[in-house]
mmCIF file of C-alpha atoms in Angstrom:
data_model
loop_
_atom_site.group_PDB
_atom_site.id
_atom_site.type_symbol
_atom_site.label_atom_id
_atom_site.label_comp_id
_atom_site.label_asym_id
_atom_site.label_seq_id
_atom_site.Cartn_x
_atom_site.Cartn_y
_atom_site.Cartn_z
ATOM 1 C CA UNK A 219 -38.495 37.406 -7.033
ATOM 2 C CA UNK A 220 -41.787 38.672 -8.507
ATOM 3 C CA UNK A 221 -45.246 36.628 -8.968
ATOM 4 C CA UNK A 222 -48.603 37.022 -10.782
ATOM 5 C CA UNK A 223 -51.521 35.675 -10.744
ATOM 6 C CA UNK A 224 -52.888 33.517 -13.997
ATOM 7 C CA UNK A 225 -55.609 32.523 -15.800
ATOM 8 C CA UNK A 226 -55.406 30.093 -18.566
ATOM 9 C CA UNK A 227 -57.644 26.858 -19.437
ATOM 10 C CA UNK A 228 -59.738 25.866 -22.853
ATOM 11 C CA UNK A 229 -62.795 24.290 -21.475
ATOM 12 C CA UNK A 230 -63.271 26.335 -18.789
ATOM 13 C CA UNK A 231 -60.939 28.940 -16.757
ATOM 14 C CA UNK A 232 -58.403 27.650 -14.128
ATOM 15 C CA UNK A 233 -56.649 30.828 -11.577
ATOM 16 C CA UNK A 234 -53.014 30.045 -10.441
ATOM 17 C CA UNK A 235 -50.034 31.392 -9.218
ATOM 18 C CA UNK A 236 -46.381 31.782 -10.838
ATOM 19 C CA UNK A 237 -43.956 32.896 -8.547
ATOM 20 C CA UNK A 238 -40.257 33.478 -10.846
ATOM 21 C CA UNK A 239 -37.213 35.733 -10.871
ATOM 22 C CA UNK A 240 -37.315 38.969 -12.322
ATOM 23 C CA UNK A 241 -34.908 38.744 -14.677
ATOM 24 C CA UNK A 242 -36.271 34.664 -15.903
ATOM 25 C CA UNK A 243 -33.902 32.110 -17.461
ATOM 26 C CA UNK A 244 -36.348 30.025 -18.370
ATOM 27 C CA UNK A 245 -33.915 27.135 -18.035
ATOM 28 C CA UNK A 246 -34.430 27.335 -14.152
ATOM 29 C CA UNK A 247 -36.246 24.374 -12.790
ATOM 30 C CA UNK A 248 -40.107 24.655 -12.733
ATOM 31 C CA UNK A 249 -42.137 23.083 -9.608
ATOM 32 C CA UNK A 250 -46.088 22.830 -10.072
ATOM 33 C CA UNK A 251 -47.397 21.482 -7.326
ATOM 34 C CA UNK A 252 -50.524 19.633 -7.266
ATOM 35 C CA UNK A 253 -53.062 19.176 -4.500
ATOM 36 C CA UNK A 254 -55.457 16.096 -3.766
ATOM 37 C CA UNK A 255 -59.223 16.015 -4.540
ATOM 38 C CA UNK A 256 -60.568 18.809 -3.394
ATOM 39 C CA UNK A 257 -57.884 20.492 -2.056
ATOM 40 C CA UNK A 258 -57.133 23.937 -2.837
ATOM 41 C CA UNK A 259 -53.974 25.145 -4.336
ATOM 42 C CA UNK A 260 -52.759 26.382 -1.129
ATOM 43 C CA UNK A 261 -53.237 22.641 -0.203
ATOM 44 C CA UNK A 262 -53.576 21.125 3.943
ATOM 45 C CA UNK A 263 -52.226 23.706 6.135
ATOM 46 C CA UNK A 264 -50.518 25.826 3.251
ATOM 47 C CA UNK A 265 -48.196 23.139 2.523
ATOM 48 C CA UNK A 266 -47.539 24.677 -1.021
ATOM 49 C CA UNK A 267 -48.222 28.438 -0.412
ATOM 50 C CA UNK A 268 -45.499 28.238 2.523
ATOM 51 C CA UNK A 269 -43.080 26.098 -0.150
ATOM 52 C CA UNK A 270 -43.367 28.310 -2.833
ATOM 53 C CA UNK A 271 -42.228 31.111 -0.509
ATOM 54 C CA UNK A 272 -39.608 29.345 1.021
ATOM 55 C CA UNK A 273 -37.717 28.726 -2.685
ATOM 56 C CA UNK A 274 -38.604 31.919 -4.067
ATOM 57 C CA UNK A 275 -35.006 33.763 -2.963
ATOM 58 C CA UNK A 276 -33.668 31.236 -4.708
ATOM 59 C CA UNK A 277 -35.276 32.677 -7.540
ATOM 60 C CA UNK A 278 -36.827 29.305 -8.501
ATOM 61 C CA UNK A 279 -40.072 28.941 -10.838
ATOM 62 C CA UNK A 280 -42.723 27.820 -8.993
ATOM 63 C CA UNK A 281 -46.246 27.147 -10.128
ATOM 64 C CA UNK A 282 -49.825 26.918 -7.639
ATOM 65 C CA UNK A 283 -52.974 26.662 -9.390
ATOM 66 C CA UNK A 284 -56.356 24.911 -8.564
ATOM 67 C CA UNK A 285 -57.919 22.124 -11.056
ATOM 68 C CA UNK A 286 -61.487 22.815 -12.477
ATOM 69 C CA UNK A 287 -64.097 22.553 -9.741
ATOM 70 C CA UNK A 288 -61.158 23.399 -6.968
ATOM 71 C CA UNK A 289 -60.390 26.549 -4.710
ATOM 72 C CA UNK A 290 -60.537 29.431 -7.423
ATOM 73 C CA UNK A 291 -61.072 27.832 -10.718
ATOM 74 C CA UNK A 292 -64.117 27.911 -12.255
ATOM 75 C CA UNK A 293 -66.468 24.397 -12.147
ATOM 76 C CA UNK A 294 -67.847 21.976 -9.680
ATOM 77 C CA UNK A 295 -66.206 19.398 -8.352
ATOM 78 C CA UNK A 296 -69.154 17.242 -8.515
ATOM 79 C CA UNK A 297 -68.412 17.466 -12.198
ATOM 80 C CA UNK A 298 -64.605 16.842 -12.067
ATOM 81 C CA UNK A 299 -62.698 14.022 -13.188
ATOM 82 C CA UNK A 300 -59.015 12.501 -12.344
ATOM 83 C CA UNK A 301 -58.863 12.864 -16.180
ATOM 84 C CA UNK A 302 -59.905 17.265 -15.630
ATOM 85 C CA UNK A 303 -57.423 17.231 -13.215
ATOM 86 C CA UNK A 304 -54.318 15.654 -15.230
ATOM 87 C CA UNK A 305 -55.968 17.823 -18.308
ATOM 88 C CA UNK A 306 -55.585 21.297 -16.347
ATOM 89 C CA UNK A 307 -52.171 20.546 -15.205
ATOM 90 C CA UNK A 308 -51.077 20.037 -18.421
ATOM 91 C CA UNK A 309 -53.031 22.976 -19.526
ATOM 92 C CA UNK A 310 -51.043 24.784 -16.889
ATOM 93 C CA UNK A 311 -47.403 23.420 -17.422
ATOM 94 C CA UNK A 312 -48.327 24.897 -21.017
ATOM 95 C CA UNK A 313 -49.534 28.086 -19.723
ATOM 96 C CA UNK A 314 -46.130 28.964 -17.819
ATOM 97 C CA UNK A 315 -43.998 27.332 -20.412
ATOM 98 C CA UNK A 316 -45.531 29.468 -22.927
ATOM 99 C CA UNK A 317 -42.187 32.189 -22.580
ATOM 100 C CA UNK A 318 -40.059 28.799 -22.399
ATOM 101 C CA UNK A 319 -39.203 25.083 -21.685
ATOM 102 C CA UNK A 320 -37.480 24.831 -18.495
ATOM 103 C CA UNK A 321 -34.968 21.861 -18.417
ATOM 104 C CA UNK A 322 -36.492 20.258 -15.218
ATOM 105 C CA UNK A 323 -40.216 20.284 -14.246
ATOM 106 C CA UNK A 324 -40.446 18.727 -11.035
ATOM 107 C CA UNK A 325 -44.703 17.750 -10.547
ATOM 108 C CA UNK A 326 -44.923 18.066 -6.814
ATOM 109 C CA UNK A 327 -47.989 16.091 -5.956
ATOM 110 C CA UNK A 328 -49.614 15.392 -2.438
ATOM 111 C CA UNK A 329 -51.896 11.880 -2.925
ATOM 112 C CA UNK A 330 -54.454 11.985 -5.811
ATOM 113 C CA UNK A 331 -51.983 14.339 -6.709
ATOM 114 C CA UNK A 332 -49.430 12.057 -6.836
ATOM 115 C CA UNK A 333 -51.604 9.455 -9.560
ATOM 116 C CA UNK A 334 -52.165 12.828 -11.350
ATOM 117 C CA UNK A 335 -48.126 13.759 -11.616
ATOM 118 C CA UNK A 336 -47.146 10.749 -12.689
ATOM 119 C CA UNK A 337 -50.290 10.094 -15.316
ATOM 120 C CA UNK A 338 -48.626 13.705 -16.713
ATOM 121 C CA UNK A 339 -44.937 12.696 -16.067
ATOM 122 C CA UNK A 340 -45.597 10.231 -19.158
ATOM 123 C CA UNK A 341 -47.765 12.613 -21.197
ATOM 124 C CA UNK A 342 -45.017 15.422 -21.020
ATOM 125 C CA UNK A 343 -42.813 12.161 -21.725
ATOM 126 C CA UNK A 344 -44.922 11.027 -24.911
ATOM 127 C CA UNK A 345 -44.457 14.739 -26.143
ATOM 128 C CA UNK A 346 -40.730 15.022 -25.608
ATOM 129 C CA UNK A 347 -40.922 18.192 -23.224
ATOM 130 C CA UNK A 348 -38.826 18.569 -20.439
ATOM 131 C CA UNK A 349 -37.780 16.025 -18.410
ATOM 132 C CA UNK A 350 -39.677 15.574 -15.140
ATOM 133 C CA UNK A 351 -39.304 14.316 -11.611
ATOM 134 C CA UNK A 352 -42.513 13.444 -9.553
ATOM 135 C CA UNK A 353 -42.439 14.091 -5.861
ATOM 136 C CA UNK A 354 -45.052 11.529 -4.913
ATOM 137 C CA UNK A 355 -46.199 12.619 -0.902
ATOM 138 C CA UNK A 356 -47.814 10.466 0.457
ATOM 139 C CA UNK A 357 -49.176 8.545 -2.953
ATOM 140 C CA UNK A 358 -51.795 6.105 -3.736
ATOM 141 C CA UNK A 359 -49.708 2.886 -4.585
ATOM 142 C CA UNK A 360 -51.737 0.640 -2.232
ATOM 143 C CA UNK A 361 -55.195 0.172 -4.163
ATOM 144 C CA UNK A 362 -58.110 1.561 -2.772
ATOM 145 C CA UNK A 363 -61.108 -0.156 -1.404
ATOM 146 C CA UNK A 364 -63.866 -0.223 -4.129
ATOM 147 C CA UNK A 365 -66.829 2.338 -4.397
ATOM 148 C CA UNK A 366 -68.893 -0.680 -4.086
ATOM 149 C CA UNK A 367 -67.630 -2.156 -1.284
ATOM 150 C CA UNK A 368 -67.556 1.039 0.542
ATOM 151 C CA UNK A 369 -70.739 3.160 0.125
ATOM 152 C CA UNK A 370 -74.065 2.467 1.046
ATOM 153 C CA UNK A 371 -75.478 0.965 -2.597
ATOM 154 C CA UNK A 372 -78.314 3.384 -2.427
ATOM 155 C CA UNK A 373 -76.371 6.291 -1.998
ATOM 156 C CA UNK A 374 -74.237 4.765 -5.561
ATOM 157 C CA UNK A 375 -77.772 3.919 -7.370
ATOM 158 C CA UNK A 376 -78.408 7.620 -5.833
ATOM 159 C CA UNK A 377 -74.917 9.115 -7.790
ATOM 160 C CA UNK A 378 -75.487 7.210 -10.805
ATOM 161 C CA UNK A 379 -78.855 8.214 -11.814
ATOM 162 C CA UNK A 380 -77.843 11.818 -11.220
ATOM 163 C CA UNK A 381 -74.357 11.814 -12.123
ATOM 164 C CA UNK A 382 -73.026 13.078 -8.437
ATOM 165 C CA UNK A 383 -73.949 13.454 -5.253
ATOM 166 C CA UNK A 384 -73.394 15.367 -1.891
ATOM 167 C CA UNK A 385 -70.334 14.275 -0.004
ATOM 168 C CA UNK A 386 -72.561 14.211 3.538
ATOM 169 C CA UNK A 387 -75.061 11.752 1.762
ATOM 170 C CA UNK A 388 -72.720 9.848 1.132
ATOM 171 C CA UNK A 389 -69.378 9.517 3.513
ATOM 172 C CA UNK A 390 -72.457 11.072 5.638
ATOM 173 C CA UNK A 391 -70.839 12.853 9.408
ATOM 174 C CA UNK A 392 -71.152 16.089 11.176
ATOM 175 C CA UNK A 393 -69.078 15.300 14.343
ATOM 176 C CA UNK A 394 -65.970 17.635 12.888
ATOM 177 C CA UNK A 395 -63.982 17.656 16.113
ATOM 178 C CA UNK A 396 -63.806 13.832 17.497
ATOM 179 C CA UNK A 397 -65.086 11.912 14.079
ATOM 180 C CA UNK A 398 -67.248 9.616 16.405
ATOM 181 C CA UNK A 399 -70.188 9.840 14.028
ATOM 182 C CA UNK A 400 -67.981 8.872 10.967
ATOM 183 C CA UNK A 401 -67.223 5.911 9.315
ATOM 184 C CA UNK A 402 -63.530 5.453 9.630
ATOM 185 C CA UNK A 403 -63.153 3.556 6.388
ATOM 186 C CA UNK A 404 -64.620 6.735 4.537
ATOM 187 C CA UNK A 405 -62.411 8.784 6.782
ATOM 188 C CA UNK A 406 -59.544 6.438 5.283
ATOM 189 C CA UNK A 407 -60.333 6.823 1.868
ATOM 190 C CA UNK A 408 -60.409 10.501 1.648
ATOM 191 C CA UNK A 409 -57.597 10.902 3.810
ATOM 192 C CA UNK A 410 -55.995 8.933 1.354
ATOM 193 C CA UNK A 411 -57.241 11.248 -1.265
ATOM 194 C CA UNK A 412 -55.964 14.224 0.122
ATOM 195 C CA UNK A 413 -59.312 15.486 1.342
ATOM 196 C CA UNK A 414 -60.441 17.011 4.759
ATOM 197 C CA UNK A 415 -64.157 15.827 5.518
ATOM 198 C CA UNK A 416 -64.674 19.266 7.019
ATOM 199 C CA UNK A 417 -63.495 21.103 2.608
ATOM 200 C CA UNK A 418 -64.979 18.258 1.643
ATOM 201 C CA UNK A 419 -68.638 18.430 3.087
ATOM 202 C CA UNK A 420 -70.932 20.687 0.795
ATOM 203 C CA UNK A 421 -69.676 19.967 -2.332
ATOM 204 C CA UNK A 422 -70.056 17.290 -4.934
ATOM 205 C CA UNK A 423 -68.767 13.877 -5.744
ATOM 206 C CA UNK A 424 -69.272 12.786 -9.557
ATOM 207 C CA UNK A 425 -70.230 9.227 -10.613
ATOM 208 C CA UNK A 426 -67.075 9.599 -12.809
ATOM 209 C CA UNK A 427 -64.869 10.489 -10.226
ATOM 210 C CA UNK A 428 -65.320 7.432 -8.510
ATOM 211 C CA UNK A 429 -65.361 5.037 -11.242
ATOM 212 C CA UNK A 430 -61.844 6.502 -12.228
ATOM 213 C CA UNK A 431 -60.657 5.983 -8.728
ATOM 214 C CA UNK A 432 -62.147 1.937 -8.912
ATOM 215 C CA UNK A 433 -59.668 1.676 -12.097
ATOM 216 C CA UNK A 434 -57.134 3.742 -10.639
ATOM 217 C CA UNK A 435 -53.683 1.513 -10.560
ATOM 218 C CA UNK A 436 -51.165 3.974 -8.836
ATOM 219 C CA UNK A 437 -48.821 0.897 -8.263
ATOM 220 C CA UNK A 438 -48.815 -0.133 -12.059
ATOM 221 C CA UNK A 439 -48.236 3.739 -12.279
ATOM 222 C CA UNK A 440 -45.417 3.661 -10.259
ATOM 223 C CA UNK A 441 -43.867 0.426 -11.632
ATOM 224 C CA UNK A 442 -43.624 2.085 -15.406
ATOM 225 C CA UNK A 443 -42.768 5.423 -14.356
ATOM 226 C CA UNK A 444 -39.147 6.056 -16.436
ATOM 227 C CA UNK A 445 -36.832 8.552 -14.890
ATOM 228 C CA UNK A 446 -36.270 9.843 -11.278
ATOM 229 C CA UNK A 447 -39.009 10.106 -8.969
ATOM 230 C CA UNK A 448 -39.473 10.622 -5.170
ATOM 231 C CA UNK A 449 -41.235 9.391 -2.353
ATOM 232 C CA UNK A 450 -42.210 11.166 0.609
ATOM 233 C CA UNK A 451 -44.514 9.646 3.516
ATOM 234 C CA UNK A 452 -44.524 9.436 7.148
ATOM 235 C CA UNK A 453 -42.667 6.694 8.775
ATOM 236 C CA UNK A 454 -46.294 5.814 9.926
ATOM 237 C CA UNK A 455 -47.785 5.024 6.814
ATOM 238 C CA UNK A 456 -47.484 1.504 6.456
ATOM 239 C CA UNK A 457 -49.408 1.471 3.001
ATOM 240 C CA UNK A 458 -47.091 3.125 1.249
ATOM 241 C CA UNK A 459 -43.907 1.716 2.946
ATOM 242 C CA UNK A 460 -45.264 -1.882 2.515
ATOM 243 C CA UNK A 461 -46.558 -1.398 -1.387
ATOM 244 C CA UNK A 462 -42.759 -0.029 -1.713
ATOM 245 C CA UNK A 463 -41.532 -3.130 -0.728
ATOM 246 C CA UNK A 464 -44.366 -4.978 -2.100
ATOM 247 C CA UNK A 465 -42.945 -4.127 -5.419
ATOM 248 C CA UNK A 466 -38.983 -4.261 -4.458
ATOM 249 C CA UNK A 467 -38.086 -0.718 -4.461
ATOM 250 C CA UNK A 468 -37.861 -0.390 -0.928
ATOM 251 C CA UNK A 469 -36.969 -2.041 2.622
ATOM 252 C CA UNK A 470 -33.491 -3.149 4.403
ATOM 253 C CA UNK A 471 -32.036 -5.319 2.017
ATOM 254 C CA UNK A 472 -32.689 -2.534 -0.826
ATOM 255 C CA UNK A 473 -30.795 0.192 0.996
ATOM 256 C CA UNK A 474 -27.936 1.372 -0.648
ATOM 257 C CA UNK A 475 -27.817 5.028 0.708
ATOM 258 C CA UNK A 476 -28.886 6.813 4.035
ATOM 259 C CA UNK A 477 -29.608 10.981 4.287
ATOM 260 C CA UNK A 478 -29.691 12.006 7.828
ATOM 261 C CA UNK A 479 -32.514 13.690 8.666
ATOM 262 C CA UNK A 480 -31.974 17.354 11.434
ATOM 263 C CA UNK A 481 -32.891 15.987 14.701
ATOM 264 C CA UNK A 482 -36.208 16.794 15.800
ATOM 265 C CA UNK A 483 -36.458 18.904 19.095
ATOM 266 C CA UNK A 484 -39.117 16.159 20.432
ATOM 267 C CA UNK A 485 -40.431 13.078 18.838
ATOM 268 C CA UNK A 486 -44.465 13.426 17.038
ATOM 269 C CA UNK A 487 -46.685 12.192 19.663
ATOM 270 C CA UNK A 488 -50.196 12.007 20.396
ATOM 271 C CA UNK A 489 -52.278 15.401 19.723
ATOM 272 C CA UNK A 490 -54.656 16.534 20.941
ATOM 273 C CA UNK A 491 -55.759 18.678 19.086
ATOM 274 C CA UNK A 492 -56.709 15.535 16.344
ATOM 275 C CA UNK A 493 -56.911 13.241 19.375
ATOM 276 C CA UNK A 494 -60.205 12.018 20.819
ATOM 277 C CA UNK A 495 -61.188 13.188 24.407
ATOM 278 C CA UNK A 496 -60.315 10.473 26.808
ATOM 279 C CA UNK A 497 -58.861 7.716 23.941
ATOM 280 C CA UNK A 498 -55.507 6.188 25.366
ATOM 281 C CA UNK A 499 -51.835 6.430 24.902
ATOM 282 C CA UNK A 500 -51.923 4.046 21.977
ATOM 283 C CA UNK A 501 -55.331 3.619 20.524
ATOM 284 C CA UNK A 502 -55.796 0.901 18.727
ATOM 285 C CA UNK A 503 -56.179 1.941 15.589
ATOM 286 C CA UNK A 504 -54.583 5.435 13.584
ATOM 287 C CA UNK A 505 -57.183 7.854 11.590
ATOM 288 C CA UNK A 506 -56.375 10.331 9.237
ATOM 289 C CA UNK A 507 -57.453 12.845 12.772
ATOM 290 C CA UNK A 508 -55.087 11.525 15.026
ATOM 291 C CA UNK A 509 -51.257 11.787 15.709
ATOM 292 C CA UNK A 510 -49.663 8.345 15.631
ATOM 293 C CA UNK A 511 -46.524 8.094 17.614
ATOM 294 C CA UNK A 512 -43.468 5.875 16.582
ATOM 295 C CA UNK A 513 -44.164 2.806 14.859
ATOM 296 C CA UNK A 514 -42.397 -0.529 15.898
ATOM 297 C CA UNK A 515 -41.153 -0.613 12.111
ATOM 298 C CA UNK A 516 -37.198 -2.076 12.647
ATOM 299 C CA UNK A 517 -34.157 1.125 12.795
ATOM 300 C CA UNK A 518 -33.808 0.981 8.812
ATOM 301 C CA UNK A 519 -36.961 2.174 7.399
ATOM 302 C CA UNK A 520 -36.506 5.468 10.210
ATOM 303 C CA UNK A 521 -33.877 6.167 8.937
ATOM 304 C CA UNK A 522 -34.462 9.028 5.670
ATOM 305 C CA UNK A 523 -33.235 7.035 3.067
ATOM 306 C CA UNK A 524 -31.736 7.530 0.019
ATOM 307 C CA UNK A 525 -30.854 5.785 -3.321
ATOM 308 C CA UNK A 526 -33.206 3.189 -2.946
ATOM 309 C CA UNK A 527 -33.474 0.117 -5.557
ATOM 310 C CA UNK A 528 -33.157 1.261 -9.109
ATOM 311 C CA UNK A 529 -36.606 1.292 -11.194
ATOM 312 C CA UNK A 530 -36.778 -0.625 -14.481
ATOM 313 C CA UNK A 531 -35.003 2.469 -16.690
ATOM 314 C CA UNK A 532 -32.561 1.876 -14.170
ATOM 315 C CA UNK A 533 -32.920 5.607 -12.659
ATOM 316 C CA UNK A 534 -32.524 6.388 -8.610
ATOM 317 C CA UNK A 535 -35.730 6.178 -6.532
ATOM 318 C CA UNK A 536 -35.363 8.258 -3.379
ATOM 319 C CA UNK A 537 -37.339 7.761 -0.189
ATOM 320 C CA UNK A 538 -37.639 9.743 2.312
ATOM 321 C CA UNK A 539 -39.619 9.221 5.960
ATOM 322 C CA UNK A 540 -41.311 11.829 7.971
ATOM 323 C CA UNK A 541 -40.494 10.931 11.486
ATOM 324 C CA UNK A 542 -43.528 10.547 13.774
ATOM 325 C CA UNK A 543 -46.723 11.186 11.612
ATOM 326 C CA UNK A 544 -48.060 9.443 9.062
ATOM 327 C CA UNK A 545 -49.430 12.271 7.372
ATOM 328 C CA UNK A 546 -47.389 15.582 7.111
ATOM 329 C CA UNK A 547 -50.052 17.455 8.197
ATOM 330 C CA UNK A 548 -50.292 15.621 11.812
ATOM 331 C CA UNK A 549 -47.305 18.129 13.229
ATOM 332 C CA UNK A 550 -46.197 21.637 12.097
ATOM 333 C CA UNK A 551 -42.231 19.869 12.397
ATOM 334 C CA UNK A 552 -43.208 16.978 9.627
ATOM 335 C CA UNK A 553 -44.442 19.578 6.959
ATOM 336 C CA UNK A 554 -41.094 21.360 7.600
ATOM 337 C CA UNK A 555 -39.349 18.839 7.196
ATOM 338 C CA UNK A 556 -40.978 18.171 3.960
ATOM 339 C CA UNK A 557 -40.427 21.394 2.857
ATOM 340 C CA UNK A 558 -37.015 21.358 4.033
ATOM 341 C CA UNK A 559 -36.928 17.767 1.340
ATOM 342 C CA UNK A 560 -38.151 19.694 -1.604
ATOM 343 C CA UNK A 561 -35.969 22.701 -1.149
ATOM 344 C CA UNK A 562 -33.009 20.479 -1.065
ATOM 345 C CA UNK A 563 -33.910 18.214 -4.192
ATOM 346 C CA UNK A 564 -34.553 21.695 -5.662
ATOM 347 C CA UNK A 565 -31.025 23.174 -4.884
ATOM 348 C CA UNK A 566 -29.565 20.111 -6.157
ATOM 349 C CA UNK A 567 -31.341 18.569 -9.263
ATOM 350 C CA UNK A 568 -32.062 15.300 -7.848
ATOM 351 C CA UNK A 569 -29.058 14.175 -8.321
ATOM 352 C CA UNK A 570 -29.871 14.462 -12.491
ATOM 353 C CA UNK A 571 -27.257 17.616 -13.446
ATOM 354 C CA UNK A 572 -30.056 19.941 -13.511
ATOM 355 C CA UNK A 573 -28.841 21.810 -10.875
ATOM 356 C CA UNK A 574 -31.369 24.885 -9.539
ATOM 357 C CA UNK A 575 -29.798 27.954 -10.135
ATOM 358 C CA UNK A 576 -29.424 30.410 -6.436
ATOM 359 C CA UNK A 577 -30.093 33.879 -8.242
ATOM 360 C CA UNK A 578 -26.342 34.600 -7.162
ATOM 361 C CA UNK A 579 -27.217 34.158 -3.645
#
């Protein structure tokens, strides 16, 4: 295997890392990783970097890159909108597919990156390029609250005039350990976007981004996707599980298959790193950074479920639940589970007959 640093892009220079076999086969499936808002290509806890290294021995093609205004790429976060993240994704794919079109592209998107994956998959389908399989990690299926309902009206007016605002003015707070001085609604909003306030503060958020997020309909994107799709979320992610049920795509009555997950050494419980000192064992509400324990969902929903009701095109949807968490980064074992799920998808071709090659291994 070999990897190289990439630079590409038209309006601004984007940076990425591309891993491929020493003797690349252009038909080998390509994995493109899409972080959440304000996150660099390494994502939280180096999820995507660890995934790339895990798949490297199999001869996988893996592309990590930074959207404009993120990580090492040019631009400012305050000038970046959702539409820019999509166009950057399409440019990144075009850059690595110049050597040959893969038969399948896996678009692995976290949070807002999952919305990017669905939009990019639709665009690639229109262009009649390779088949796309979105792998949606904690996707934004439930509508986000509107910015006018969530943020201070004076701050929003200031943002409108200037076109951007420092994120610390929009979502103030200084206590990054216990989050005691943050509005929990702000924490939840940005957690659902895949952001971390510690890294988001000090950067600006653009008015255009908030406008696009106000218009974003993740459930509609999900309903309209034609082709295979994979959803991975925590078993405590009631937003995602509830929306899948509302869309008729998940629930005890919809299960017709099951993929048992490996047994964990221990059930994830409260994490000392993220819980407030002196907080109860079972808090009344769980923020982005608190570690939830098992929920009261039925045993049906606690299983890792596969082959749930098909979408409108008759193609399968796979749903995988990470035990004991709402978000994968709340427990190291949950991130290991997530990487294992994607590894399995690549090796088996997600049941589509597009099996990943193992480079002789």
